[in-house]
Amino acid sequence: MIRRLDIAAGTVAFSDERPARRRSASVRPLVLLHGFTGSHASWTTIRVAFRPTRRVLALDLPGHGASVGGRGFDWSLQSTADLVAETLATLRISAADVVGYSM
């Protein structure tokens, strides 16, 4: 299921899947970042594989999937990284394992 989160930089769409059983707090969430022209759907196989044991978030980066950069959004890699950090902070995720490809 896709969720949308409005933050200062724009609207971020993402899937947020959690294991059926609550795991130890020491198991960090897995954050998946797609490459150019991709979306959260690029990670379907990986999301399914990790879902039994990890909280898995797959973001649609700005301009991809259902995410929208806000008015005046700076489309630089730094601004995209800042948006990811702001999204995680809003979701109260202070540490995560991050996997990405391409960009």
Coordinates of N, CA and C in Angstrom, one line a residue:
M1 N 0.8 -1.2 0.0 CA 0.0 0.0 0.0 C 0.9 1.2 0.0
I2 N 0.5 2.2 -0.8 CA 1.3 3.4 -0.9 C 0.8 4.5 0.1
R3 N 1.7 5.1 0.8 CA 1.3 6.2 1.7 C 1.9 7.4 1.1
R4 N 1.4 8.6 1.4 CA 1.9 9.8 1.0 C 2.2 10.7 2.3
L5 N 3.3 11.4 2.2 CA 3.7 12.2 3.3 C 4.0 13.6 2.8
D6 N 3.3 14.6 3.3 CA 3.6 16.0 2.9 C 4.6 16.6 3.9
I7 N 5.8 17.0 3.3 CA 6.8 17.6 4.1 C 7.2 18.9 3.4
A8 N 8.0 19.7 3.9 CA 8.3 21.0 3.4 C 8.8 21.0 1.9
A9 N 9.5 19.9 1.6 CA 10.1 19.8 0.3 C 9.1 19.3 -0.8
G10 N 8.0 18.8 -0.4 CA 7.0 18.3 -1.3 C 6.2 17.1 -0.8
T11 N 5.7 16.3 -1.6 CA 5.0 15.1 -1.2 C 5.8 13.9 -1.6
V12 N 6.0 13.1 -0.6 CA 6.8 11.8 -0.8 C 5.8 10.6 -0.7
A13 N 5.8 9.8 -1.7 CA 5.1 8.6 -1.7 C 6.0 7.4 -1.4
F14 N 5.5 6.5 -0.7 CA 6.3 5.4 -0.3 C 5.5 4.2 0.2
S15 N 6.1 3.0 0.1 CA 5.5 1.9 0.7 C 6.2 1.7 2.1
D16 N 5.4 1.3 3.1 CA 6.0 1.0 4.4 C 5.4 -0.3 4.9
E17 N 6.2 -1.3 4.8 CA 5.8 -2.7 5.2 C 6.5 -3.1 6.4
R18 N 5.7 -3.7 7.3 CA 6.3 -4.1 8.6 C 6.0 -5.6 8.8
P19 N 6.9 -6.3 9.5 CA 6.7 -7.7 9.8 C 5.5 -7.9 10.6
A20 N 4.9 -9.1 10.4 CA 3.7 -9.4 11.2 C 3.9 -9.5 12.7
R21 N 5.1 -10.0 13.0 CA 5.5 -10.0 14.5 C 6.5 -8.9 14.7
R22 N 6.3 -8.3 15.9 CA 7.2 -7.2 16.3 C 8.6 -7.8 16.5
R23 N 9.6 -7.1 16.0 CA 11.0 -7.5 16.1 C 11.7 -6.7 17.1
S24 N 12.8 -7.1 17.5 CA 13.6 -6.3 18.4 C 13.9 -4.9 17.9
A25 N 13.9 -3.9 18.8 CA 14.1 -2.5 18.4 C 15.5 -2.3 17.8
S26 N 16.4 -3.3 18.0 CA 17.8 -3.2 17.5 C 17.8 -3.5 16.0
V27 N 16.7 -4.0 15.4 CA 16.7 -4.3 14.0 C 16.3 -3.0 13.3
R28 N 17.2 -2.4 12.5 CA 16.9 -1.2 11.9 C 16.0 -1.4 10.6
P29 N 15.2 -0.4 10.3 CA 14.4 -0.5 9.1 C 15.3 -0.5 7.9
L30 N 14.8 -1.1 6.8 CA 15.5 -1.1 5.5 C 14.9 -0.1 4.6
V31 N 15.7 0.8 4.1 CA 15.1 1.9 3.2 C 15.7 1.7 1.8
L32 N 14.8 1.6 0.9 CA 15.2 1.3 -0.5 C 15.0 2.5 -1.4
L33 N 16.0 2.9 -2.1 CA 16.0 4.0 -3.0 C 16.2 3.6 -4.4
H34 N 15.3 3.8 -5.3 CA 15.4 3.4 -6.7 C 16.3 4.4 -7.5
G35 N 16.6 4.0 -8.7 CA 17.4 4.8 -9.6 C 16.5 5.6 -10.5
F36 N 17.2 6.3 -11.4 CA 16.5 7.2 -12.4 C 15.5 6.5 -13.2
T37 N 14.3 7.0 -13.3 CA 13.1 6.5 -13.9 C 12.4 5.4 -13.2
G38 N 12.9 5.0 -12.0 CA 12.3 3.9 -11.2 C 11.2 4.5 -10.3
S39 N 10.8 3.6 -9.4 CA 9.8 3.9 -8.3 C 10.0 2.9 -7.2
H40 N 9.1 3.0 -6.2 CA 9.1 2.0 -5.2 C 8.8 0.6 -5.7
A41 N 8.1 0.6 -6.8 CA 7.8 -0.7 -7.4 C 9.0 -1.5 -7.9
S42 N 10.1 -0.8 -8.2 CA 11.3 -1.4 -8.6 C 11.9 -2.4 -7.6
W43 N 11.4 -2.3 -6.4 CA 11.9 -3.1 -5.3 C 11.0 -4.2 -4.8
T44 N 9.9 -4.5 -5.6 CA 8.9 -5.4 -5.2 C 9.5 -6.8 -4.7
T45 N 10.4 -7.4 -5.4 CA 10.9 -8.7 -5.0 C 11.7 -8.5 -3.7
I46 N 12.5 -7.5 -3.6 CA 13.3 -7.3 -2.4 C 12.4 -7.0 -1.2
R47 N 11.4 -6.2 -1.4 CA 10.5 -5.9 -0.3 C 9.8 -7.1 0.2
V48 N 9.4 -8.0 -0.7 CA 8.7 -9.2 -0.3 C 9.7 -10.1 0.5
A49 N 10.9 -10.2 0.1 CA 11.9 -11.1 0.7 C 12.3 -10.6 2.1
F50 N 12.3 -9.3 2.4 CA 12.7 -8.8 3.7 C 11.5 -8.6 4.6
R51 N 10.3 -8.5 4.1 CA 9.1 -8.2 4.9 C 8.9 -9.1 6.1
P52 N 9.2 -10.4 6.1 CA 9.0 -11.2 7.3 C 9.9 -10.8 8.5
T53 N 11.0 -10.1 8.2 CA 11.9 -9.9 9.3 C 12.3 -8.4 9.6
R54 N 11.9 -7.5 8.6 CA 12.3 -6.1 8.7 C 11.2 -5.2 8.3
R55 N 11.2 -4.0 8.9 CA 10.4 -2.9 8.4 C 11.0 -2.5 7.1
V56 N 10.3 -2.4 6.0 CA 10.9 -2.1 4.7 C 10.1 -0.8 4.1
L57 N 10.9 0.2 3.9 CA 10.4 1.4 3.3 C 11.0 1.6 1.9
A58 N 10.2 1.8 0.9 CA 10.6 2.0 -0.5 C 10.0 3.3 -0.9
L59 N 10.9 4.3 -1.1 CA 10.4 5.7 -1.4 C 10.3 5.9 -2.9
D60 N 9.4 6.7 -3.3 CA 9.4 7.3 -4.7 C 10.1 8.6 -4.6
L61 N 11.3 8.7 -5.1 CA 12.1 9.9 -5.1 C 11.4 11.0 -5.8
P62 N 11.7 12.3 -5.6 CA 11.0 13.4 -6.2 C 11.0 13.3 -7.8
G63 N 9.8 13.5 -8.3 CA 9.7 13.4 -9.8 C 9.5 12.0 -10.3
H64 N 9.4 11.0 -9.4 CA 9.3 9.6 -9.8 C 8.0 9.1 -9.1
G65 N 7.4 8.0 -9.7 CA 6.3 7.4 -9.1 C 5.2 8.5 -8.7
A66 N 4.8 8.4 -7.5 CA 3.7 9.3 -7.1 C 4.2 10.5 -6.2
S67 N 5.6 10.7 -6.2 CA 6.1 11.8 -5.4 C 6.2 13.1 -6.2
V68 N 6.0 14.2 -5.6 CA 6.0 15.5 -6.2 C 6.9 16.4 -5.5
G69 N 7.9 17.0 -6.2 CA 8.7 18.1 -5.6 C 7.9 19.3 -5.3
G70 N 8.1 20.0 -4.2 CA 7.3 21.2 -3.9 C 7.7 22.3 -4.8
R71 N 6.9 23.4 -4.7 CA 7.2 24.6 -5.5 C 8.6 25.1 -5.2
G72 N 9.4 25.3 -6.3 CA 10.7 25.8 -6.1 C 11.7 24.7 -5.7
F73 N 11.3 23.4 -5.8 CA 12.2 22.3 -5.3 C 13.5 22.3 -6.1
D74 N 14.6 22.3 -5.5 CA 15.9 22.2 -6.1 C 16.2 20.7 -6.4
W75 N 16.2 20.3 -7.7 CA 16.3 18.9 -8.1 C 17.7 18.3 -8.0
S76 N 18.5 18.9 -7.3 CA 19.9 18.4 -7.1 C 19.9 17.2 -6.3
L77 N 21.0 16.4 -6.4 CA 21.2 15.2 -5.6 C 21.2 15.6 -4.1
Q78 N 21.8 16.7 -3.7 CA 21.8 17.1 -2.3 C 20.4 17.3 -1.8
S79 N 19.6 18.0 -2.6 CA 18.2 18.3 -2.1 C 17.4 17.0 -2.0
T80 N 17.7 16.0 -2.9 CA 17.0 14.7 -2.8 C 17.4 14.0 -1.6
A81 N 18.7 14.0 -1.3 CA 19.2 13.4 0.0 C 18.6 14.1 1.2
D82 N 18.5 15.4 1.2 CA 17.8 16.1 2.3 C 16.4 15.7 2.4
L83 N 15.7 15.5 1.3 CA 14.3 15.1 1.3 C 14.2 13.7 2.0
V84 N 15.1 12.8 1.6 CA 15.0 11.5 2.2 C 15.3 11.6 3.7
A85 N 16.2 12.4 4.1 CA 16.5 12.6 5.6 C 15.3 13.2 6.3
E86 N 14.7 14.2 5.7 CA 13.5 14.8 6.3 C 12.3 13.8 6.4
T87 N 12.2 13.0 5.4 CA 11.1 12.0 5.4 C 11.4 11.0 6.5
L88 N 12.6 10.5 6.7 CA 12.9 9.5 7.8 C 12.7 10.2 9.1
A89 N 13.1 11.4 9.3 CA 13.0 12.2 10.5 C 11.5 12.3 10.9
T90 N 10.7 12.6 9.9 CA 9.2 12.8 10.1 C 8.6 11.5 10.5
L91 N 9.1 10.4 10.0 CA 8.6 9.0 10.4 C 9.3 8.5 11.7
R92 N 10.1 9.4 12.3 CA 10.8 9.0 13.5 C 11.7 7.9 13.4
I93 N 12.4 7.8 12.2 CA 13.4 6.8 12.0 C 14.8 7.5 12.1
S94 N 15.5 7.2 13.2 CA 16.8 7.8 13.4 C 18.0 7.0 12.8
A95 N 17.8 5.8 12.5 CA 18.8 4.9 12.0 C 18.2 3.9 11.1
A96 N 18.8 3.6 9.9 CA 18.3 2.7 9.0 C 19.4 2.1 8.1
D97 N 19.2 0.9 7.5 CA 20.1 0.4 6.5 C 19.5 0.9 5.2
V98 N 20.3 1.5 4.4 CA 19.8 2.1 3.1 C 20.5 1.4 2.0
V99 N 19.6 1.0 1.0 CA 20.1 0.4 -0.2 C 19.6 1.2 -1.4
G100 N 20.4 1.4 -2.4 CA 20.0 2.1 -3.6 C 20.8 1.7 -4.8
Y101 N 20.4 2.2 -5.9 CA 21.1 1.9 -7.2 C 21.0 3.1 -8.1
S102 N 21.9 3.2 -9.0 CA 22.0 4.2 -10.0 C 22.4 5.6 -9.5
M103 N 21.4 6.4 -9.1 CA 21.7 7.8 -8.7 C 22.6 7.8 -7.5

